[in-house]
Structures are given as structure tokens and as C-alpha cells.
CSV table of C-alpha atoms and ligand atoms in Angstrom, one decimal:
chain,number,residue,atom,x,y,z
A,256,MET,CA,20.9,15.3,-1.3
A,257,ASN,CA,21.2,13.8,-4.8
A,258,THR,CA,18.6,11.1,-5.4
A,259,LYS,CA,19.8,8.3,-7.9
A,260,ILE,CA,17.7,5.6,-9.6
A,261,LEU,CA,19.8,2.4,-9.7
A,262,PRO,CA,19.0,-0.5,-12.0
A,263,ALA,CA,18.4,-3.5,-9.8
A,264,SER,CA,21.6,-5.4,-10.5
A,265,PRO,CA,23.4,-7.7,-8.0
A,266,GLU,CA,25.9,-4.9,-7.4
A,267,SER,CA,23.3,-2.3,-6.6
A,268,ILE,CA,21.5,-4.8,-4.3
A,269,ARG,CA,24.8,-5.4,-2.5
A,270,ALA,CA,25.4,-1.6,-2.2
A,271,ALA,CA,21.8,-1.0,-1.0
A,272,ALA,CA,22.2,-3.7,1.6
A,273,GLU,CA,25.3,-2.0,3.0
A,274,ALA,CA,23.6,1.3,3.0
A,275,LEU,CA,20.7,-0.2,5.0
A,276,ARG,CA,23.1,-1.7,7.5
A,277,ARG,CA,24.6,1.8,7.9
A,278,GLY,CA,21.2,3.2,8.8
A,279,GLU,CA,20.5,4.8,5.4
A,280,LEU,CA,17.2,4.7,3.4
A,281,VAL,CA,16.6,2.9,0.2
A,282,ALA,CA,13.4,3.0,-1.9
A,283,ILE,CA,12.5,-0.5,-3.1
A,284,PRO,CA,10.1,-2.1,-5.5
A,285,THR,CA,7.6,-4.6,-4.2
A,286,GLU,CA,4.7,-6.4,-6.0
A,287,THR,CA,2.2,-4.0,-4.5
A,288,VAL,CA,3.8,-0.5,-4.5
A,289,TYR,CA,7.3,0.9,-3.9
A,290,GLY,CA,8.4,1.1,-0.3
A,291,LEU,CA,10.8,3.3,1.6
A,292,ALA,CA,13.0,0.8,3.5
A,293,ALA,CA,15.1,1.2,6.7
A,294,HIS,CA,16.6,-1.2,9.2
A,295,ALA,CA,13.5,-1.9,11.4
A,296,LEU,CA,15.4,-2.3,14.6
A,297,ASP,CA,17.5,0.8,14.1
A,298,GLU,CA,15.5,3.6,15.7
A,299,LYS,CA,17.5,6.4,14.1
A,300,ALA,CA,17.0,4.9,10.6
A,301,VAL,CA,13.3,4.5,11.3
A,302,ALA,CA,13.1,8.1,12.4
A,303,SER,CA,14.5,9.3,9.1
A,304,VAL,CA,11.7,7.4,7.3
A,305,PHE,CA,9.2,9.5,9.1
A,306,SER,CA,11.0,12.7,8.3
A,307,ALA,CA,11.6,11.9,4.6
A,308,LYS,CA,7.9,11.1,4.2
A,309,GLU,CA,6.7,13.9,6.6
A,310,ARG,CA,4.7,11.1,8.1
A,311,PRO,CA,3.2,11.7,11.6
A,312,THR,CA,4.5,9.2,14.1
A,313,PHE,CA,1.0,8.0,15.0
A,314,ASP,CA,1.0,6.0,11.8
A,315,PRO,CA,2.8,2.7,12.3
A,316,LEU,CA,5.1,1.0,9.7
A,317,ILE,CA,5.0,-2.5,8.2
A,318,VAL,CA,8.1,-4.7,8.9
A,319,HIS,CA,9.2,-6.7,5.8
A,320,VAL,CA,11.0,-10.0,6.2
A,321,ALA,CA,12.3,-12.9,4.1
A,322,PHE,CA,13.1,-16.4,5.3
A,323,GLU,CA,13.4,-19.8,3.7
A,324,ASN,CA,11.4,-21.9,6.1
A,325,LEU,CA,7.7,-21.3,6.1
A,326,GLN,CA,6.9,-24.5,8.1
A,327,ALA,CA,6.6,-22.4,11.3
A,328,PRO,CA,6.5,-18.7,10.4
A,329,LEU,CA,5.5,-17.5,13.9
A,330,ARG,CA,8.4,-19.2,15.5
A,331,GLU,CA,10.7,-17.6,12.9
A,332,LEU,CA,9.2,-14.2,13.5
A,333,SER,CA,9.7,-14.6,17.2
A,334,ARG,CA,13.3,-15.8,16.6
A,335,LEU,CA,13.9,-12.6,14.6
A,336,GLY,CA,12.8,-10.5,17.6
A,337,LEU,CA,9.7,-9.1,15.9
A,338,VAL,CA,6.8,-10.9,17.3
A,339,ASP,CA,5.7,-12.3,20.7
A,340,GLU,CA,4.0,-15.5,19.8
A,341,THR,CA,3.4,-16.4,23.5
A,342,ALA,CA,0.8,-13.6,23.6
A,343,LEU,CA,-1.4,-15.6,21.2
A,344,SER,CA,-3.8,-18.3,22.3
A,345,PRO,CA,-3.0,-21.8,20.8
A,346,THR,CA,-5.9,-21.4,18.3
A,347,ALA,CA,-4.7,-17.9,17.3
A,348,ARG,CA,-1.2,-19.3,16.8
A,349,GLU,CA,-2.5,-22.1,14.6
A,350,THR,CA,-4.6,-19.7,12.5
A,351,ALA,CA,-1.7,-17.2,12.1
A,352,ASP,CA,0.7,-19.8,11.0
A,353,PHE,CA,-1.7,-21.3,8.5
A,354,LEU,CA,-2.5,-17.8,7.0
A,355,LEU,CA,1.2,-17.0,6.7
A,356,GLN,CA,2.0,-20.3,5.1
A,357,THR,CA,-0.8,-19.8,2.7
A,358,PHE,CA,-0.3,-16.1,1.7
A,359,TRP,CA,3.5,-15.6,2.1
A,360,PRO,CA,5.4,-14.4,0.2
A,361,GLY,CA,2.8,-12.0,-1.1
A,362,PRO,CA,0.6,-9.0,-0.6
A,363,PHE,CA,-0.5,-10.0,2.8
A,364,THR,CA,0.4,-8.1,6.1
A,365,LEU,CA,-0.5,-9.6,9.4
A,366,VAL,CA,-0.7,-7.5,12.6
A,367,LEU,CA,0.6,-9.6,15.5
A,368,PRO,CA,1.6,-9.1,19.2
A,369,LYS,CA,4.9,-7.2,19.2
A,370,ASN,CA,8.2,-8.3,20.6
A,371,PRO,CA,9.7,-5.6,23.0
A,372,ARG,CA,12.8,-5.4,20.7
A,373,VAL,CA,10.8,-3.6,18.0
A,374,PRO,CA,11.2,0.2,18.5
A,375,ASP,CA,8.0,1.9,19.6
A,376,LEU,CA,8.5,4.3,16.8
A,377,VAL,CA,7.9,1.5,14.3
A,378,THR,CA,4.6,0.6,15.8
A,379,SER,CA,3.5,4.0,17.0
A,380,GLY,CA,3.5,2.7,20.6
A,381,LEU,CA,0.9,0.0,19.8
A,382,PRO,CA,1.3,-3.4,21.4
A,383,SER,CA,1.2,-5.0,17.9
A,384,VAL,CA,3.5,-5.0,14.9
A,385,ALA,CA,2.6,-5.4,11.2
A,386,VAL,CA,4.7,-7.9,9.2
A,387,ARG,CA,4.9,-8.9,5.5
A,388,MET,CA,7.0,-11.1,3.3
A,389,PRO,CA,6.9,-9.5,-0.1
A,390,ARG,CA,7.2,-11.7,-3.2
A,391,HIS,CA,9.0,-9.3,-5.5
A,392,PRO,CA,12.4,-10.8,-6.5
A,393,ILE,CA,14.3,-7.6,-5.9
A,394,ALA,CA,12.7,-6.9,-2.5
A,395,GLU,CA,13.4,-10.6,-1.6
A,396,ALA,CA,17.0,-10.4,-2.8
A,397,LEU,CA,17.6,-7.2,-0.8
A,398,LEU,CA,16.1,-8.7,2.4
A,399,ARG,CA,18.3,-11.8,2.1
A,400,GLU,CA,21.4,-9.9,1.2
A,401,SER,CA,21.0,-7.4,4.1
A,402,GLY,CA,19.8,-10.0,6.6
A,403,LEU,CA,17.7,-7.3,8.1
A,404,PRO,CA,14.0,-6.8,8.9
A,405,LEU,CA,13.1,-3.7,6.9
A,406,ALA,CA,10.4,-1.2,8.0
A,407,ALA,CA,8.9,0.1,4.7
A,408,PRO,CA,5.9,2.3,4.3
A,409,SER,CA,4.9,3.3,0.7
A,410,ALA,CA,7.5,5.6,-0.7
A,411,ASN,CA,5.3,8.7,-1.0
A,412,ARG,CA,5.1,11.8,1.1
A,413,PHE,CA,2.4,11.4,3.8
A,414,GLY,CA,-1.2,11.5,2.5
A,415,ARG,CA,-0.2,11.4,-1.2
A,416,ILE,CA,-0.6,8.8,-3.9
A,417,SER,CA,1.5,5.6,-3.5
A,418,PRO,CA,4.2,5.2,-6.1
A,419,THR,CA,4.1,2.3,-8.5
A,420,SER,CA,7.3,3.0,-10.5
A,421,ALA,CA,10.8,4.3,-9.7
A,422,GLN,CA,9.9,7.5,-11.5
A,423,ASP,CA,6.9,8.1,-9.2
A,424,VAL,CA,9.2,7.6,-6.2
A,425,LEU,CA,11.5,10.2,-7.6
A,426,LYS,CA,8.6,12.7,-8.0
A,427,GLU,CA,7.7,12.1,-4.3
A,428,LEU,CA,11.1,11.9,-2.6
A,429,ARG,CA,13.7,13.6,-4.8
A,430,GLY,CA,16.3,15.2,-2.7
A,431,ARG,CA,15.1,13.5,0.4
A,432,ILE,CA,16.6,10.0,0.0
A,433,PRO,CA,19.9,8.8,-1.7
A,434,TRP,CA,18.7,5.7,-3.6
A,435,ILE,CA,15.8,4.2,-5.5
A,436,LEU,CA,16.2,0.6,-6.7
A,437,ASP,CA,14.3,0.3,-10.1
A,438,GLY,CA,12.3,-2.8,-10.4
A,439,GLY,CA,9.9,-1.6,-13.2
A,440,PRO,CA,6.2,-1.0,-12.7
A,441,CYS,CA,4.5,-2.8,-9.8
A,442,GLU,CA,2.6,-5.9,-10.6
A,443,ILE,CA,-0.4,-5.4,-8.3
A,444,GLY,CA,-0.6,-1.6,-7.9
A,445,VAL,CA,-2.5,-1.3,-4.6
A,446,GLU,CA,-1.0,-1.8,-1.1
A,447,SER,CA,-1.1,-5.1,0.7
A,448,THR,CA,-4.1,-6.5,2.6
A,449,VAL,CA,-3.7,-5.7,6.3
A,450,LEU,CA,-5.3,-8.2,8.7
A,451,GLN,CA,-5.0,-8.1,12.5
A,452,ILE,CA,-5.2,-11.2,14.6
A,453,LEU,CA,-6.0,-10.6,18.2
A,454,PRO,CA,-4.7,-12.8,21.1
A,455,ASP,CA,-8.0,-14.8,21.1
A,456,GLY,CA,-7.8,-15.4,17.3
A,457,THR,CA,-10.4,-12.8,16.2
A,458,LEU,CA,-9.6,-11.5,12.7
A,459,HIS,CA,-10.1,-7.8,11.6
A,460,LEU,CA,-9.5,-6.6,8.1
A,461,LEU,CA,-7.8,-3.2,8.5
A,462,ARG,CA,-7.1,-2.6,4.8
A,463,PRO,CA,-8.4,-4.5,1.7
A,464,GLY,CA,-5.9,-5.6,-0.9
A,465,ALA,CA,-5.1,-8.4,-3.3
A,466,ILE,CA,-5.7,-11.1,-0.7
A,467,PHE,CA,-9.5,-11.0,-0.3
A,468,LYS,CA,-11.6,-11.3,2.8
A,469,ALA,CA,-13.4,-14.3,1.4
A,470,GLU,CA,-10.1,-16.1,0.8
A,471,ILE,CA,-8.9,-15.4,4.3
A,472,GLU,CA,-12.2,-16.6,5.8
A,473,HIS,CA,-12.0,-19.8,3.7
A,474,TYR,CA,-8.5,-20.6,4.9
A,475,ALA,CA,-9.0,-19.4,8.5
A,476,GLU,CA,-12.3,-21.1,8.8
A,477,ALA,CA,-13.4,-18.1,10.8
A,478,PRO,CA,-15.2,-14.8,10.1
A,479,VAL,CA,-13.2,-11.7,9.2
A,480,HIS,CA,-14.6,-8.6,10.8
A,481,SER,CA,-14.3,-5.2,9.1
A,482,GLY,CA,-13.8,-2.0,11.0
A,483,PRO,CA,-11.4,-1.1,13.8
A,484,ALA,CA,-10.0,-3.9,15.9
A,485,VAL,CA,-9.7,-3.6,19.7
A,486,THR,CA,-6.1,-4.0,21.1
A,487,GLN,CA,-7.0,-3.4,24.7
A,488,PRO,CA,-10.4,-4.2,26.1
A,489,GLY,CA,-12.6,-1.2,25.5
A,490,THR,CA,-10.1,0.8,23.4
A,491,PRO,CA,-10.4,0.9,19.6
A,492,ALA,CA,-6.9,0.5,18.0
A,493,ALA,CA,-5.4,3.4,16.2
A,494,SER,CA,-5.4,2.2,12.6
A,495,PRO,CA,-4.4,5.2,10.6
A,496,GLY,CA,-4.6,3.2,7.3
A,497,THR,CA,-8.3,3.7,7.8
A,498,LEU,CA,-8.0,7.5,8.0
A,499,ALA,CA,-10.9,8.9,5.8
A,500,SER,CA,-8.5,10.7,3.5
A,501,HIS,CA,-5.2,8.9,2.9
A,502,TYR,CA,-4.3,8.6,-0.7
A,503,ALA,CA,-5.4,12.0,-2.0
A,504,PRO,CA,-4.2,13.7,-5.1
A,505,SER,CA,-3.4,17.4,-4.6
A,506,LYS,CA,-6.5,18.5,-6.6
A,507,PRO,CA,-10.1,18.1,-5.5
A,508,LEU,CA,-11.5,14.7,-6.7
A,509,PHE,CA,-15.2,14.0,-6.8
A,510,LEU,CA,-16.7,10.5,-7.0
A,511,GLY,CA,-19.9,9.6,-8.9
A,512,ASP,CA,-21.4,9.4,-12.4
A,513,PRO,CA,-20.6,12.3,-14.7
A,514,GLU,CA,-24.2,13.6,-15.0
A,515,SER,CA,-24.5,14.0,-11.2
A,516,LEU,CA,-21.0,15.5,-10.9
A,517,ALA,CA,-21.8,18.3,-13.3
A,518,GLY,CA,-23.0,20.5,-10.4
A,519,LYS,CA,-19.6,20.1,-8.7
A,520,VAL,CA,-17.7,21.8,-11.5
A,521,PRO,CA,-17.5,25.6,-11.2
A,522,SER,CA,-18.4,27.3,-14.5
A,523,SER,CA,-15.0,28.9,-14.5
A,524,THR,CA,-13.3,25.5,-14.9
A,525,ARG,CA,-11.3,25.1,-18.1
A,526,HIS,CA,-9.9,21.7,-17.8
A,527,ILE,CA,-11.4,18.5,-16.2
A,528,GLY,CA,-9.5,15.3,-15.5
A,529,PHE,CA,-11.8,12.3,-15.7
A,530,LEU,CA,-11.1,8.8,-14.4
A,531,ALA,CA,-13.4,6.2,-15.9
A,532,ALA,CA,-13.7,2.6,-14.6
A,533,GLN,CA,-14.1,0.9,-17.9
A,534,GLY,CA,-15.5,1.2,-21.5
A,535,ASP,CA,-14.5,2.6,-24.9
A,536,GLU,CA,-12.5,5.8,-25.0
A,537,ALA,CA,-14.5,7.4,-27.9
A,538,GLU,CA,-17.8,6.6,-26.4
A,539,ILE,CA,-16.9,8.0,-22.9
A,540,LEU,CA,-15.5,11.2,-24.5
A,541,HIS,CA,-18.6,11.7,-26.5
A,542,ARG,CA,-20.7,11.3,-23.3
A,543,LEU,CA,-18.5,13.7,-21.4
A,544,GLU,CA,-18.4,16.3,-24.1
A,545,LYS,CA,-22.2,16.5,-24.0
A,546,ILE,CA,-22.1,17.2,-20.2
A,547,PHE,CA,-19.1,19.5,-20.2
A,548,PRO,CA,-19.3,21.2,-23.7
A,549,THR,CA,-16.9,24.1,-22.9
A,550,GLN,CA,-14.2,22.3,-21.0
A,551,LYS,CA,-11.1,20.5,-22.0
A,552,ILE,CA,-11.2,16.9,-20.9
A,553,THR,CA,-8.3,14.6,-20.0
A,554,LEU,CA,-9.6,11.0,-19.8
A,555,ARG,CA,-8.0,8.0,-18.2
A,556,ILE,CA,-9.7,4.6,-18.2
A,557,LEU,CA,-8.7,2.1,-15.4
A,558,SER,CA,-9.4,-0.9,-17.6
A,559,PRO,CA,-11.3,-0.7,-21.0
A,560,GLU,CA,-12.3,-4.3,-20.7
A,561,GLY,CA,-13.3,-4.1,-17.0
A,562,ASP,CA,-10.5,-6.3,-15.7
A,563,ASP,CA,-9.9,-5.6,-12.0
A,564,ASP,CA,-6.2,-6.7,-12.1
A,565,GLU,CA,-5.5,-4.2,-14.8
A,566,ALA,CA,-7.6,-1.5,-13.1
A,567,ALA,CA,-5.6,-1.9,-9.8
A,568,ARG,CA,-2.3,-1.7,-11.7
A,569,ASN,CA,-3.4,1.5,-13.4
A,570,LEU,CA,-5.2,3.2,-10.4
A,571,PHE,CA,-2.4,5.2,-8.8
A,572,SER,CA,-0.5,6.0,-12.0
A,573,HIS,CA,-3.7,7.3,-13.7
A,574,LEU,CA,-4.6,9.3,-10.6
A,575,ARG,CA,-1.0,10.7,-10.7
A,576,THR,CA,-1.2,11.6,-14.4
A,577,LEU,CA,-4.5,13.4,-13.9
A,578,ASP,CA,-3.1,15.2,-10.8
A,579,GLU,CA,-0.1,16.3,-12.8
A,580,SER,CA,-2.1,17.6,-15.8
A,581,SER,CA,-3.4,21.2,-15.9
A,582,ALA,CA,-6.9,20.0,-14.9
A,583,GLU,CA,-8.3,22.1,-12.1
A,584,ILE,CA,-10.7,19.4,-10.9
A,585,LEU,CA,-10.7,15.6,-11.0
A,586,LEU,CA,-13.9,13.5,-11.4
A,587,SER,CA,-14.0,9.8,-11.0
A,588,GLU,CA,-16.6,7.2,-11.7
A,589,LYS,CA,-17.4,4.8,-8.8
A,590,TYR,CA,-15.7,1.5,-9.4
A,591,PRO,CA,-18.1,-1.4,-9.8
A,592,ASP,CA,-19.2,-3.1,-6.6
A,593,ARG,CA,-17.7,-6.5,-7.1
A,594,GLU,CA,-15.9,-8.9,-4.7
A,595,GLY,CA,-12.1,-9.2,-4.8
A,596,LEU,CA,-9.7,-6.5,-6.0
A,597,ALA,CA,-12.6,-4.2,-6.9
A,598,HIS,CA,-13.1,-3.9,-3.1
A,599,ALA,CA,-9.6,-2.5,-2.7
A,600,ILE,CA,-10.0,-0.1,-5.7
A,601,ARG,CA,-13.3,1.3,-4.3
A,602,ASP,CA,-11.6,1.7,-0.9
A,603,ARG,CA,-8.7,3.7,-2.4
A,604,LEU,CA,-11.0,5.9,-4.5
A,605,LYS,CA,-13.2,6.7,-1.5
A,606,ARG,CA,-10.1,7.8,0.4
A,607,ALA,CA,-8.8,9.9,-2.5
A,608,LYS,CA,-12.1,11.9,-2.9
A,609,ARG,CA,-12.9,15.3,-1.3
B,190,TXA,O1,1.9,-3.1,0.2
B,190,TXA,C1,2.2,-2.5,1.2
B,190,TXA,O2,1.8,-2.8,2.3
B,190,TXA,C2,3.3,-1.4,1.1
B,190,TXA,C3,4.6,-2.1,0.6
B,190,TXA,C4,5.7,-1.1,0.5
B,190,TXA,O3,4.9,-3.2,1.4
B,190,TXA,N1,3.5,-0.7,2.3
B,190,TXA,C5,2.5,0.1,2.8
B,190,TXA,O4,2.9,0.8,4.0
B,190,TXA,O5,1.5,0.3,2.2
B,190,TXA,P1,2.1,2.0,4.6
B,190,TXA,O6,2.9,2.5,5.7
B,190,TXA,O7,1.8,3.0,3.5
B,190,TXA,O8,0.8,1.3,5.2
B,190,TXA,C6,0.9,0.5,6.3
B,190,TXA,C7,-0.5,0.3,6.9
B,190,TXA,C8,-1.0,1.6,7.5
B,190,TXA,O9,-2.4,1.7,7.2
B,190,TXA,C9,-0.8,1.4,9.0
B,190,TXA,O10,-1.7,2.1,9.7
B,190,TXA,C10,-1.0,-0.1,9.1
B,190,TXA,O11,-0.4,-0.6,7.9
B,190,TXA,N2,-0.3,-0.7,10.3
B,190,TXA,C11,1.0,-0.8,10.4
B,190,TXA,N3,1.3,-1.3,11.7
B,190,TXA,C12,0.1,-1.5,12.3
B,190,TXA,C13,-0.3,-2.0,13.6
B,190,TXA,N4,0.6,-2.4,14.5
B,190,TXA,N5,-1.6,-2.0,13.9
B,190,TXA,C14,-2.5,-1.6,12.9
B,190,TXA,N6,-2.2,-1.1,11.7
B,190,TXA,C15,-0.9,-1.1,11.4
B,191,MG,MG1,1.0,4.5,2.4
């Protein structure tokens, strides 16, 4: 199969919408990372997402939607045949509606009780479904043009680095999908926040992202628990996004300060890839050359000024650059322990390490 990158014009959006209606796959830009989209209620189309990504079927997908009226999002999601709002208590319903009104469209995914119409393949047989309304203009235009709910995991092969540009998608999925819509580099750079709401209204943060725990707690006026949620009394929910290793480069990556990492580098190593959190390039190189005097060093800095937004935007593309270089081993500083996006960056780095 020949994979083509299309500039996101009105014509290509129309053609992509038709392809999706026929059950084909289209890679699309979103504000977080690129997604691999399929008609969410078409089981065959969804099956081809899993095979293109080599994704195990125990890892459920996020269903993307777009609709005008955000007055009553739960009612709209039920009407679309995605969610069963009657499974939620009145308080849970009120909280869910308010969070969706507050954070949609945007990098916020809510896990809600599932409508039986959603194929089990989408949700890996879980009684819940993850939904998100992205705020990227091209994703929105395609959702509206197609009129379909779109199941879209990140457009990388399973376990690899999420793509943040059309070129990155091509590197991951060339020959496996027909089309990639090019929307330029992603604005946020890390995947959406995933929050689960249980029937009684309890909130669990399944994946940190650009909507922060403290913001959610503020608007929900309720605590947000970290760690696995419980879907049936006594059973921890499968939440594969929390797999220990999930965003790994293909080379070994170690996390820590360079002095303490020196011991991890075999003396035969010729080339080291180093990911710094912040700081001045010349100073960092000077410090590294003292620790690794005989090795070539390729350095990438997440944000020289220490800006978390910039660091998140650069995270996956820098990791990918280092992974593609001839470095045999990757070292990364720990990202500063700050509230907000720093939390998501630390989370992704922890998963990328060996
Ligand atoms: O920003 C994003 O969310 C991107 C863009 C394309 O929208 N998508 C994305 O999809 O990151 P993916 O498949 O790479 O990650 C989806 C996450 C996984 O960690 C999955 O386990 C979790 O959402 N998830 C999906 N459905 C779930 C469910 N019913 N219960 C618990 N976790 C669920
Ligand atoms: Mg992913």
C-alpha cells in the first residue's frame, strides 16, 4: 500500500471523510498528537486500526466526537449511541457534564459507562468507553464532514513514540495506511489527559496530560484519585495506558543526572544521545564532555528556558531524533518536579526508560 501525505485542504477533508465512511483508515492531526482514525461503530474498520498499529486488543481506543451543543454533552453522547448516561448517578452526571462543558473541545478524555452499540473491540470488552472532542481545526472539520464518531489511537506502532507531525506518522505507518492528513506540528505534544468517572461520581486520573489534576479538582469540587480505577467491585480496571513501558524508543534509555548515569554506559559505547530538560547548550555539552570524554554526544534540550509548554511540544520529536541518530544509548535528565504539564512530561519519560 502506498501511503500519501495530503495537505489538509477542504477537498482532502471531503475525500478523507468518504474514505472513513467506506471503513478505511486516515491519520489525522490533533492538538495533542496525530491519531489513526476509523469509524468507531464499524467493527471491521476498528479491527484494521489494531492490525496497522500491531496493537494488542486488550488496549482500548478513544472515540473522538464533535458536536455544536455543549449545553448537555452527556445527552448528546447518549444520542450518538456511545455512552449510557443512565448508568451514572445524578451527581456523577452533573459532574461529567460540567467537566465536559469546561474542557471540551480540548485535550481531555473522559471514560464513561459504555452504550451497548459501541463494539467491544473499541473498549477491549470493558464496560466503559473513552470519549474526547479534540480542538484541532482539521480534526474538527473531518469529524463534522464525516458525521462519524472516530476511534483514534495515537498513530504509532504499539509501544513506540507517539507522532507529533505528519512525517513522524509516515515513519511509523508507511505502507500500512493509505492517507495522512498534514496539519503541521502538534500544538501540545503529549497525549490527552484521561479521567475516569465511576457510576458513583468518583474520579480517577488514568493518564496525566495538558488538563491538570488540580484544575479538574477545582471544577469538579471533588478529589481526583491517582492509580487504577475499579470498574466492577473488587476488580481493578485494565488501564493499559498505565503499562510501565508504553512510549519507548527502540534504544535503551536511562533516566537520571549525567554523573550518576556514567556507570550505565558500557566503555565500548561510541555515541551517546542526551536529552536535557533545560539550560544552555554550550554549558551542558561542556559538562557532558567531562563525564564522557571519549564518546560522541548528540544533545537535545526540551526547553532551554525551562518552559513546560515548549518542553512538551519537543518531547516526542526530540526522543525520536535521538532514537534515529547513530547513538547506541540514550540518557535523559529527570524533568523538574513541578505541577502541571511537567507531571505529564515526567510520566512519559518514566515510561520511555529501561
Ligand atoms: O491525545 C490523545 O488522547 C490521542 C489523540 C489521537 O487523541 N490519542 C491517544 O490514544 O493517545 P491512545 O490509544 O494512544 O491512548 C488511549 C488511552 C490508553 O491509555 C487507553 O488504555 C485509555 O486511553 N483508554 C481508552 N479507553 C479506556 C477505557 N474504557 N478505560 C480505561 N482506559 C481507557
Ligand atoms: Mg498511544
